[in-house]
Short mmCIF file of C-alpha atoms in Angstrom, two decimals:
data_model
loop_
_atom_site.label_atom_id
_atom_site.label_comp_id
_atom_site.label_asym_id
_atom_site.label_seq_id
_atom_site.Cartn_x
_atom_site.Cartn_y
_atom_site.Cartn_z
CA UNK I 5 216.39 133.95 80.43
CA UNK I 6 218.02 136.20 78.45
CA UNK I 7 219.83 139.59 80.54
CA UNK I 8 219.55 143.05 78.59
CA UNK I 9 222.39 145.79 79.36
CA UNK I 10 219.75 147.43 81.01
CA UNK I 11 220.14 144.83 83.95
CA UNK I 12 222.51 146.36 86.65
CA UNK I 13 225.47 144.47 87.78
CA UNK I 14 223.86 144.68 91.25
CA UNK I 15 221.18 143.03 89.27
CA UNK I 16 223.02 140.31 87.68
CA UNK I 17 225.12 139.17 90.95
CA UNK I 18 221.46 139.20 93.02
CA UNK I 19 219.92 136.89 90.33
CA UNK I 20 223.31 134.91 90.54
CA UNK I 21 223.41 134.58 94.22
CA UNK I 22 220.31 132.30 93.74
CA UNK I 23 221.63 130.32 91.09
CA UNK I 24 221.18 131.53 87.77
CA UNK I 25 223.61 130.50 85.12
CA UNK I 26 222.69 132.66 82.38
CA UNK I 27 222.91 135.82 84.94
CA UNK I 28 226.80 134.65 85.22
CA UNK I 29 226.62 134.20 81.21
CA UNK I 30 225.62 137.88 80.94
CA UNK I 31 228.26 139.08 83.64
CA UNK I 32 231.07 137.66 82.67
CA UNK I 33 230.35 138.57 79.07
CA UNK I 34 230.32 142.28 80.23
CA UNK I 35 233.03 142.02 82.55
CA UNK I 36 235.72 139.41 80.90
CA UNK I 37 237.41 142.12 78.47
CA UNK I 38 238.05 144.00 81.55
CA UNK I 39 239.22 141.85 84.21
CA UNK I 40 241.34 140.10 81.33
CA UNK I 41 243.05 143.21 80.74
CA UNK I 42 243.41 143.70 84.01
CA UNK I 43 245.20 140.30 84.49
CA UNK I 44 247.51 141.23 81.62
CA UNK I 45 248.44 144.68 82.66
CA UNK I 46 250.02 142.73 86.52
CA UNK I 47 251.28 139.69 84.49
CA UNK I 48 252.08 140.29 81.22
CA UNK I 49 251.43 136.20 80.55
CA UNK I 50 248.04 135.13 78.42
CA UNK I 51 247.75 131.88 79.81
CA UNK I 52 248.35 132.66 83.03
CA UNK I 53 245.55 135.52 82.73
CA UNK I 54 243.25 133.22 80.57
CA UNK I 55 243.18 130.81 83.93
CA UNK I 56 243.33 133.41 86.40
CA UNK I 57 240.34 134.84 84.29
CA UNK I 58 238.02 131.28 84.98
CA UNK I 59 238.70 131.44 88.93
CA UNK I 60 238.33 135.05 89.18
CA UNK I 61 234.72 134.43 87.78
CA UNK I 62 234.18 131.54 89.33
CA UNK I 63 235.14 133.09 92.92
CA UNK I 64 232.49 135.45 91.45
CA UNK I 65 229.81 132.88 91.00
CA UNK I 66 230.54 131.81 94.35
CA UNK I 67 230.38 134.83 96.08
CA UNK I 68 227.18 136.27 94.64
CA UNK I 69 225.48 136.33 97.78
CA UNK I 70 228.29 137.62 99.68
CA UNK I 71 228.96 140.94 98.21
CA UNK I 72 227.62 143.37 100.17
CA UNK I 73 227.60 147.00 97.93
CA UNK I 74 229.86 148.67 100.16
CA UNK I 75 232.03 149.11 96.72
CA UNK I 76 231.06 149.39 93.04
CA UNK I 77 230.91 145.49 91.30
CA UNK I 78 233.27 146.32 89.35
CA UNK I 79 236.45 147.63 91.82
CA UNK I 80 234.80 144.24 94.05
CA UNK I 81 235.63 142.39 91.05
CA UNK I 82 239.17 143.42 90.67
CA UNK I 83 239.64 143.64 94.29
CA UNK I 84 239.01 139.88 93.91
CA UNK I 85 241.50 139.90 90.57
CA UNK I 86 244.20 141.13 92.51
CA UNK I 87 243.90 139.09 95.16
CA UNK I 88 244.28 135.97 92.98
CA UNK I 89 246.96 137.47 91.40
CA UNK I 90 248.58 137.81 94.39
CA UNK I 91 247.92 134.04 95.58
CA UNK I 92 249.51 132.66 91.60
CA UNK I 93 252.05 134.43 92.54
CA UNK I 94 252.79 132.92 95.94
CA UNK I 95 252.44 129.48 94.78
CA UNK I 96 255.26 130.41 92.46
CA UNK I 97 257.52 131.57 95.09
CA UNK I 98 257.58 134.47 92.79
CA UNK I 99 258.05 138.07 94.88
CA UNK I 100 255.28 140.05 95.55
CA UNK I 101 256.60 143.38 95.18
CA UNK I 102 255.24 144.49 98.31
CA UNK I 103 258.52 145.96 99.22
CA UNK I 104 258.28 148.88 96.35
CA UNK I 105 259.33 151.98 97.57
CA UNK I 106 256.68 155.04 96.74
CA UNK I 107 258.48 157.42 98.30
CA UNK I 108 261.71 156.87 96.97
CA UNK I 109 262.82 160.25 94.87
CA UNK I 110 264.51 159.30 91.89
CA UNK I 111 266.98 162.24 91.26
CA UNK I 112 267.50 160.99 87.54
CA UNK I 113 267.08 163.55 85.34
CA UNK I 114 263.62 163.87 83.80
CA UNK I 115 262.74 162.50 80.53
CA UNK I 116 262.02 165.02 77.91
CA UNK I 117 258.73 165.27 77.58
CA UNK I 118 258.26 165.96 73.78
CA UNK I 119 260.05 162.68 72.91
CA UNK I 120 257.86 160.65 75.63
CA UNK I 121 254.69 162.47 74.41
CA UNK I 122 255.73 161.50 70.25
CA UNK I 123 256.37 157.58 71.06
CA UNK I 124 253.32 157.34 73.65
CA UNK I 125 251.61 157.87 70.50
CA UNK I 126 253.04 154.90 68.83
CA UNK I 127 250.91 151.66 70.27
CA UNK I 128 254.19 149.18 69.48
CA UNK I 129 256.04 151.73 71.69
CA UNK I 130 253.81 152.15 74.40
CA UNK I 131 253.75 148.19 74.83
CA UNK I 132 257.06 147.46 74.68
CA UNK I 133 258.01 150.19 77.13
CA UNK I 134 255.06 148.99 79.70
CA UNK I 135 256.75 145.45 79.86
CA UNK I 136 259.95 147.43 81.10
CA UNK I 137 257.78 148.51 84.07
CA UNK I 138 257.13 146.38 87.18
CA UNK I 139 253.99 144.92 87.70
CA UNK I 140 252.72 147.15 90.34
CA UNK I 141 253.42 150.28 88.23
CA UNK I 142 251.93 148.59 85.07
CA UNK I 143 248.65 147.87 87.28
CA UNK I 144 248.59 151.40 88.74
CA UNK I 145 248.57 152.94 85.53
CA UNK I 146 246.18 150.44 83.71
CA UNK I 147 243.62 151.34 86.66
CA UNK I 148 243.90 154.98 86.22
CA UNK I 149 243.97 155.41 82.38
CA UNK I 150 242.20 152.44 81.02
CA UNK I 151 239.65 151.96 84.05
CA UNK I 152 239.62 155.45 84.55
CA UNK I 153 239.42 155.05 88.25
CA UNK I 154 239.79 157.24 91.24
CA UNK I 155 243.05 156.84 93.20
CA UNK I 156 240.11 155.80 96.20
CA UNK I 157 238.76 153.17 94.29
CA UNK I 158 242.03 152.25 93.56
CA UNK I 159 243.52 152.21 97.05
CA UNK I 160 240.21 149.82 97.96
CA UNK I 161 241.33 147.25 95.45
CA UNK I 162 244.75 147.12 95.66
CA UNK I 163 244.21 147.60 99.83
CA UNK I 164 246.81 150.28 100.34
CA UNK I 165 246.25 154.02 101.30
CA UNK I 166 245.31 156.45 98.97
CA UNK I 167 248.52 158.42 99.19
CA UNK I 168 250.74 155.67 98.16
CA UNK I 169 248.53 155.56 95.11
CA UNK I 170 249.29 158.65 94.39
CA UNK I 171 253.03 158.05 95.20
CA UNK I 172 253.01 155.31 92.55
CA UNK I 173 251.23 156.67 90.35
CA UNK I 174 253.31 159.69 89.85
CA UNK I 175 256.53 157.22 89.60
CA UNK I 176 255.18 154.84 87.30
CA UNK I 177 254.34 158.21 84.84
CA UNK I 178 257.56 159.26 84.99
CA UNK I 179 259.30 156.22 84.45
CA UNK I 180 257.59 155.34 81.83
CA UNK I 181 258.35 158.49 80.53
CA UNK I 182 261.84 157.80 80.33
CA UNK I 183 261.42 154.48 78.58
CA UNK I 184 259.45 156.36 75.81
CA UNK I 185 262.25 159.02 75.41
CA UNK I 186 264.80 156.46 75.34
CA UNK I 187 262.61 154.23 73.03
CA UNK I 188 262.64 157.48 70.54
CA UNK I 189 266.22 158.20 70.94
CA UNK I 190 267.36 155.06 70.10
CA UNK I 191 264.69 154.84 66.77
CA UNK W 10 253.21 167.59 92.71
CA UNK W 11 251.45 164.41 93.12
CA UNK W 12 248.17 166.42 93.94
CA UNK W 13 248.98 168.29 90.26
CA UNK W 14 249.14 165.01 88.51
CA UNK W 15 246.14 163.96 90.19
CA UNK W 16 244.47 166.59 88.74
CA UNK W 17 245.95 166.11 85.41
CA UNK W 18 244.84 162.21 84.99
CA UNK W 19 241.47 163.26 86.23
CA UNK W 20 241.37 165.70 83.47
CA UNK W 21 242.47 163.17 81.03
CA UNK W 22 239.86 161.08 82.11
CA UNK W 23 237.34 162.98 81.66
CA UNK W 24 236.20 162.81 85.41
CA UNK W 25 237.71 166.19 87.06
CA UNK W 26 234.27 168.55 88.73
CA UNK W 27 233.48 170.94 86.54
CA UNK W 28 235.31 173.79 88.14
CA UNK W 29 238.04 172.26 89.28
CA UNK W 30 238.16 171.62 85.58
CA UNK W 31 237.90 175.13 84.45
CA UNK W 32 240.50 176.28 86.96
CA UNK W 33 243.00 173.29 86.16
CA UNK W 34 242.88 174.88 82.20
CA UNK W 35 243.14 178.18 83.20
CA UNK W 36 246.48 177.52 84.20
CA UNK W 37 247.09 175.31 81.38
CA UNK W 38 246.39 178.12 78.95
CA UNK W 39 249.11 180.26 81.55
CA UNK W 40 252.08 177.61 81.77
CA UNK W 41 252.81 175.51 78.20
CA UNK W 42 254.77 173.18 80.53
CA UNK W 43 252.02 171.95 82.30
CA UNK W 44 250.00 171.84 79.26
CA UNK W 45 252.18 169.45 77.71
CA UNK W 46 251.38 167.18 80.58
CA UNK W 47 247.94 167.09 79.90
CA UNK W 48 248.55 166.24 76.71
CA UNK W 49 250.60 163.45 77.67
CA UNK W 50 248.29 162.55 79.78
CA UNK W 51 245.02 162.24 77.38
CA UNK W 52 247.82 160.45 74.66
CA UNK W 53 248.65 157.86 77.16
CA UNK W 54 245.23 157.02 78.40
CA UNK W 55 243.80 157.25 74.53
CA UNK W 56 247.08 154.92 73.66
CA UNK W 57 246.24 152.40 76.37
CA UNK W 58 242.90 152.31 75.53
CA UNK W 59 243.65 151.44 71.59
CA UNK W 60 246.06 148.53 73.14
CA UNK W 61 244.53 145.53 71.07
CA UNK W 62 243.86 142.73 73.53
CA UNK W 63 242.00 139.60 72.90
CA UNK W 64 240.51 138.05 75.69
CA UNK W 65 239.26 134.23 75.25
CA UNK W 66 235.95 135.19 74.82
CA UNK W 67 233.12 132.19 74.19
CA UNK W 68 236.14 129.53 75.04
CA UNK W 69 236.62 131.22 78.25
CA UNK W 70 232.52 131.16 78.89
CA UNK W 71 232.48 127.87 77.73
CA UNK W 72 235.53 126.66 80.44
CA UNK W 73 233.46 128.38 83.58
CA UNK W 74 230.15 126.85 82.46
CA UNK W 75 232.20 123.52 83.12
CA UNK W 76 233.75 124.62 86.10
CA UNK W 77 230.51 125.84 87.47
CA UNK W 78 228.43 122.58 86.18
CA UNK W 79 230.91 120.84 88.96
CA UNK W 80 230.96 123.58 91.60
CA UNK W 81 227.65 123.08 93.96
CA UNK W 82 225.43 126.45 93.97
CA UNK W 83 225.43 128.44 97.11
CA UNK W 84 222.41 126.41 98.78
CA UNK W 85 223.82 123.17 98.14
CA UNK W 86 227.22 124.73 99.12
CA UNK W 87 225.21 125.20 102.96
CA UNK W 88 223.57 122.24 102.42
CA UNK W 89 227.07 120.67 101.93
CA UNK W 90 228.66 122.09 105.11
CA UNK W 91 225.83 121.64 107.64
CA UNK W 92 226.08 117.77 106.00
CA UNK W 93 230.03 117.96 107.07
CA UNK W 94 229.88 118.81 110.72
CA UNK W 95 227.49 115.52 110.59
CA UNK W 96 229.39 113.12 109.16
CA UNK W 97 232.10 112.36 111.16
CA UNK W 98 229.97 110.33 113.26
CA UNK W 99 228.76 108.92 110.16
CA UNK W 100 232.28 108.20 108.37
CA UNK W 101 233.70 106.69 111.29
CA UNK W 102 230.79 104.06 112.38
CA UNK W 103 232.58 101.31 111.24
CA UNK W 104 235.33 101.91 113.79
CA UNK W 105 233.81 100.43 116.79
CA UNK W 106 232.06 97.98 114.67
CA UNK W 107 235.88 96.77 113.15
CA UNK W 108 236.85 96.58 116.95
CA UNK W 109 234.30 94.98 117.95
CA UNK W 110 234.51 92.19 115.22
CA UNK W 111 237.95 91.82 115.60
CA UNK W 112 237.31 90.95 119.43
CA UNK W 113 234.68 88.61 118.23
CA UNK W 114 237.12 87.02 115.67
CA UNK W 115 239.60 86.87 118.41
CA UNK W 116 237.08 84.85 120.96
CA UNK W 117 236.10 82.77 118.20
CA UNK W 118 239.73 81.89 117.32
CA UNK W 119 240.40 80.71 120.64
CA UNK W 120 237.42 79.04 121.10
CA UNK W 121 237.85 76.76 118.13
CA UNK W 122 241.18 76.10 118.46
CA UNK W 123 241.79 75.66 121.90
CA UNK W 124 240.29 73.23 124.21
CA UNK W 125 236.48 73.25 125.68
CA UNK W 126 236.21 76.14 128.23
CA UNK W 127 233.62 74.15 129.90
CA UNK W 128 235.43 70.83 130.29
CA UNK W 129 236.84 70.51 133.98
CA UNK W 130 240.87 71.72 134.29
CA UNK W 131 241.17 73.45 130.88
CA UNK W 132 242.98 76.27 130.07
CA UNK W 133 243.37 78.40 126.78
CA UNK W 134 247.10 78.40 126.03
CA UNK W 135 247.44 81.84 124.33
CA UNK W 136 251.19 81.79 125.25
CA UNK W 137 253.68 83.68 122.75
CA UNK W 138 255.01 80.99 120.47
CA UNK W 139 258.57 82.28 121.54
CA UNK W 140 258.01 81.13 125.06
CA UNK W 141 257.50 84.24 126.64
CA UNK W 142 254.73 84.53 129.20
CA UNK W 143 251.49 86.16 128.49
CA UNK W 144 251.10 89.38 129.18
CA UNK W 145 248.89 89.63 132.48
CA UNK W 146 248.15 93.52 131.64
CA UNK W 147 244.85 94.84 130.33
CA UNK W 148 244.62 95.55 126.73
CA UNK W 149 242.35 98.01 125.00
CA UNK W 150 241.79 98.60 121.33
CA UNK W 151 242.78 101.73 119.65
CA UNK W 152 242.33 103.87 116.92
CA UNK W 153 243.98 107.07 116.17
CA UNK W 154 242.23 110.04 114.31
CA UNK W 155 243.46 109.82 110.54
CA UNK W 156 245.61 113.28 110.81
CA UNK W 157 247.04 112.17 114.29
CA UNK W 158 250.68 112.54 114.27
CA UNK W 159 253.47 110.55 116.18
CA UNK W 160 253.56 112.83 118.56
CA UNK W 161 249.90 112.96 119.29
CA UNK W 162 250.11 108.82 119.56
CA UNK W 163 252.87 108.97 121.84
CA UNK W 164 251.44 111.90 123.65
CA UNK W 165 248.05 109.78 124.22
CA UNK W 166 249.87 106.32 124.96
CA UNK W 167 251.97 107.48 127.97
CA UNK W 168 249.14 109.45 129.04
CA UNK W 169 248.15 106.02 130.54
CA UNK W 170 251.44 104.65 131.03
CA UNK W 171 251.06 102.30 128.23
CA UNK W 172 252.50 100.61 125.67
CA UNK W 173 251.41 99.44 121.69
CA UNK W 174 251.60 95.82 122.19
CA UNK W 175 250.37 95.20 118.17
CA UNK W 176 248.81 96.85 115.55
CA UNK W 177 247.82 99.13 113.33
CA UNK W 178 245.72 95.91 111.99
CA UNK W 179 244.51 96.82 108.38
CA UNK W 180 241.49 98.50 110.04
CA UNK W 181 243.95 100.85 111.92
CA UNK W 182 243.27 99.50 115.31
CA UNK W 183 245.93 99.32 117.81
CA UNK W 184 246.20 96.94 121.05
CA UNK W 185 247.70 99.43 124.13
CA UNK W 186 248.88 97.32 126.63
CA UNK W 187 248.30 99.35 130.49
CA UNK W 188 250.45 98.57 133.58
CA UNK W 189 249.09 95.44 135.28
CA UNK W 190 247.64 97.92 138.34
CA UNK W 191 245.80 100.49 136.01
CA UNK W 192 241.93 100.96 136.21
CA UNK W 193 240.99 99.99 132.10
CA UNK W 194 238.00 102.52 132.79
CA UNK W 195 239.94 105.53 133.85
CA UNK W 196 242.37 104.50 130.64
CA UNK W 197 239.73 104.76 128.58
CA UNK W 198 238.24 108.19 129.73
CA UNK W 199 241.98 109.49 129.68
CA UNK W 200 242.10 108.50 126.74
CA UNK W 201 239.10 109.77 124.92
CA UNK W 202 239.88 113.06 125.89
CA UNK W 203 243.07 113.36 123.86
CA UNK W 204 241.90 114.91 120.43
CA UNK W 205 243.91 112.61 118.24
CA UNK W 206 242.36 109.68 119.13
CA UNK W 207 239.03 108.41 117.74
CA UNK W 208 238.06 105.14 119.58
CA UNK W 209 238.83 103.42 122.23
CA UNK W 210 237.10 100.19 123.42
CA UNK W 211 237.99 98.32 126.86
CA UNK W 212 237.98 94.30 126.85
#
């Protein structure tokens, strides 16, 4: 059977739960270009995303019948992304970067603005100075400008409170600020 | 200030409330500062958005369909568990069984090879070749749950006093030797209620 984009994601993960393959075709050909990018934005490493990509699915095919709509589908989805994000990176001993500090003030000067606002412009720039960033801060700030979420969606899928979002958020903008105006400068 | 730049990436987004909206460019149109962080705002969301990013597309597809072809579907995955909790008793049937032949093998061996039980005066010699004496203790036949540790074997064989007087055979079973005075039946029931072990059978 062939799914239209009419058919709900609600739809799609009820007609999965009993079974159907081609309802999985037609979700994860919605939903790969985003949880891909999400992937990429936390570990900067195609390959790595490419596999994390097939289990996060796949967790997703097996968990059809378990989601219970107390979120959207899609911050479920990346609530499951980050999660096996989280588990890669245990298996690799690497850190977690649970220990970031939102509420540190950083008394560097700020970055001047009109120099970060001409090289955000510049896509090269942008992507070279986001690799500078850690991963949290790289995640935070591909949820809230490419997924466009709320900082409470957010705070559901990355399980912390909804004032540290805001916390990191805020840092993670200004930091990358000052990679930008240093990226200019040095042009 | 992080309520500010709250509102601001709201804004960007396209996803502030309609007055909150207004109000938030009211004061944009008041302070050029803060309207310079809107704009950098909307230019970093409309940047990230333009970020080219290939994702592996029909290959991917192609790699769950596998994975999925081998994954069982949710009913079979029930199916599959309410199957688990019964198979131990299943798995392990040939445990006793092994024991039990092996006791049978045993008999047999001594039967053939020793003298007639039923002629007059004779005994089976089943004296260690190196000239010890055979052991007048009861012996029962062991086996230990596949996970069982040394501790758990050691912790179940003085639990009776015993001793491991051979094994594991190839089947896994042991041969616990009990002190000469010990009841084989209260051995047994000891026994059987230590976790780690699987099967015991008395002579």
């Amino acid at each position: 059977m062939e799914y239209s984009v009419e058919e709900s994601d609600e739809q799609l993960l009820r007609t999965m739960a009993v079974g159907d393959t081609e309802a999985m075709t037609a979700f994860y050909r919605r939903h790969e270009s985003r949880v891909y990018r999400y992937l990429m934005s936390k570990l900067n490493d195609s390959f790595t995303a490419t596999d994390l990509l097939n289990e996060v699915m796949l967790e997703v095919w097996r968990s059809a019948t378990r989601f219970a709509g107390r979120a959207k589908v899609t911050t479920w989805m990346l609530g499951i992304a980050h999660n096996k994000v989280l588990s890669h990176w245990r298996k690799q001993g690497v850190r977690q970067f649970t220990e970031l500090d939102d509420n540190l003030v950083d008394d560097t000067p700020a970055a001047d603005l009109e120099q970060a606002l001409a090289a955000v412009k510049d896509g090269q720039v942008l992507r070279a100075c986001m690799q500078s960033l850690s991963p949290p801060h790289r995640e935070i700030l591909h949820l809230v400008f490419f997924e466009e979420l709320d900082y409470a969606e957010i705070a559901s899928i990355l399980q912390i409170p909804e004032g540290t979002v805001k916390s990191r958020v805020y840092h993670a903008k200004n930091l990358l600020k000052k990679q930008l105006a240093r990226a200019m400068r040095s042009a | 200030m992080n309520k500010m730049d709250e509102q601001l990436n709201l804004w960007a987004n396209g996803r502030l409330a309609e007055a909150d909206r207004r109000e938030l460019e009211k004061k944009m149109a008041e302070d050029p500062a803060l309207a310079r962080e809107a704009e950098f705002a909307k230019a970093l969301r409309q940047s990230m958005r333009d970020q080219p990013l290939t994702p592996p597309a029909e290959l991917g597809l192609a790699r769950l369909r596998k994975a999925m072809r081998e994954e069982p579907s949710a009913a079979e995955q029930g199916g599959e568990q309410k199957a688990a909790t019964q198979t131990p008793a299943r798995k392990n049937f040939w445990k006793p069984v092994a024991i039990a032949a092996c006791l049978v093998m045993a008999l047999q061996a001594v039967l053939l090879l020793g003298p007639a039980p039923w002629q007059r005066g004779a005994s089976v010699d089943v004296a260690p070749a190196a000239g010890d004496t055979a052991p007048a203790a009861t012996r029962l036949q062991i086996v230990f749950a596949p996970s069982a540790t040394a501790a758990d074997i050691r912790a179940a064989v003085l639990s009776v006093n015993g001793s491991i007087a051979a094994g594991p055979s190839a089947l896994g079973v042991f041969s616990l030797a009990l002190p000469e005075d010990a009841s084989a039946a209260a051995a047994v029931e000891t026994l059987r209620a230590h976790g780690s072990v699987e099967e015991v059978i008395a002579p």
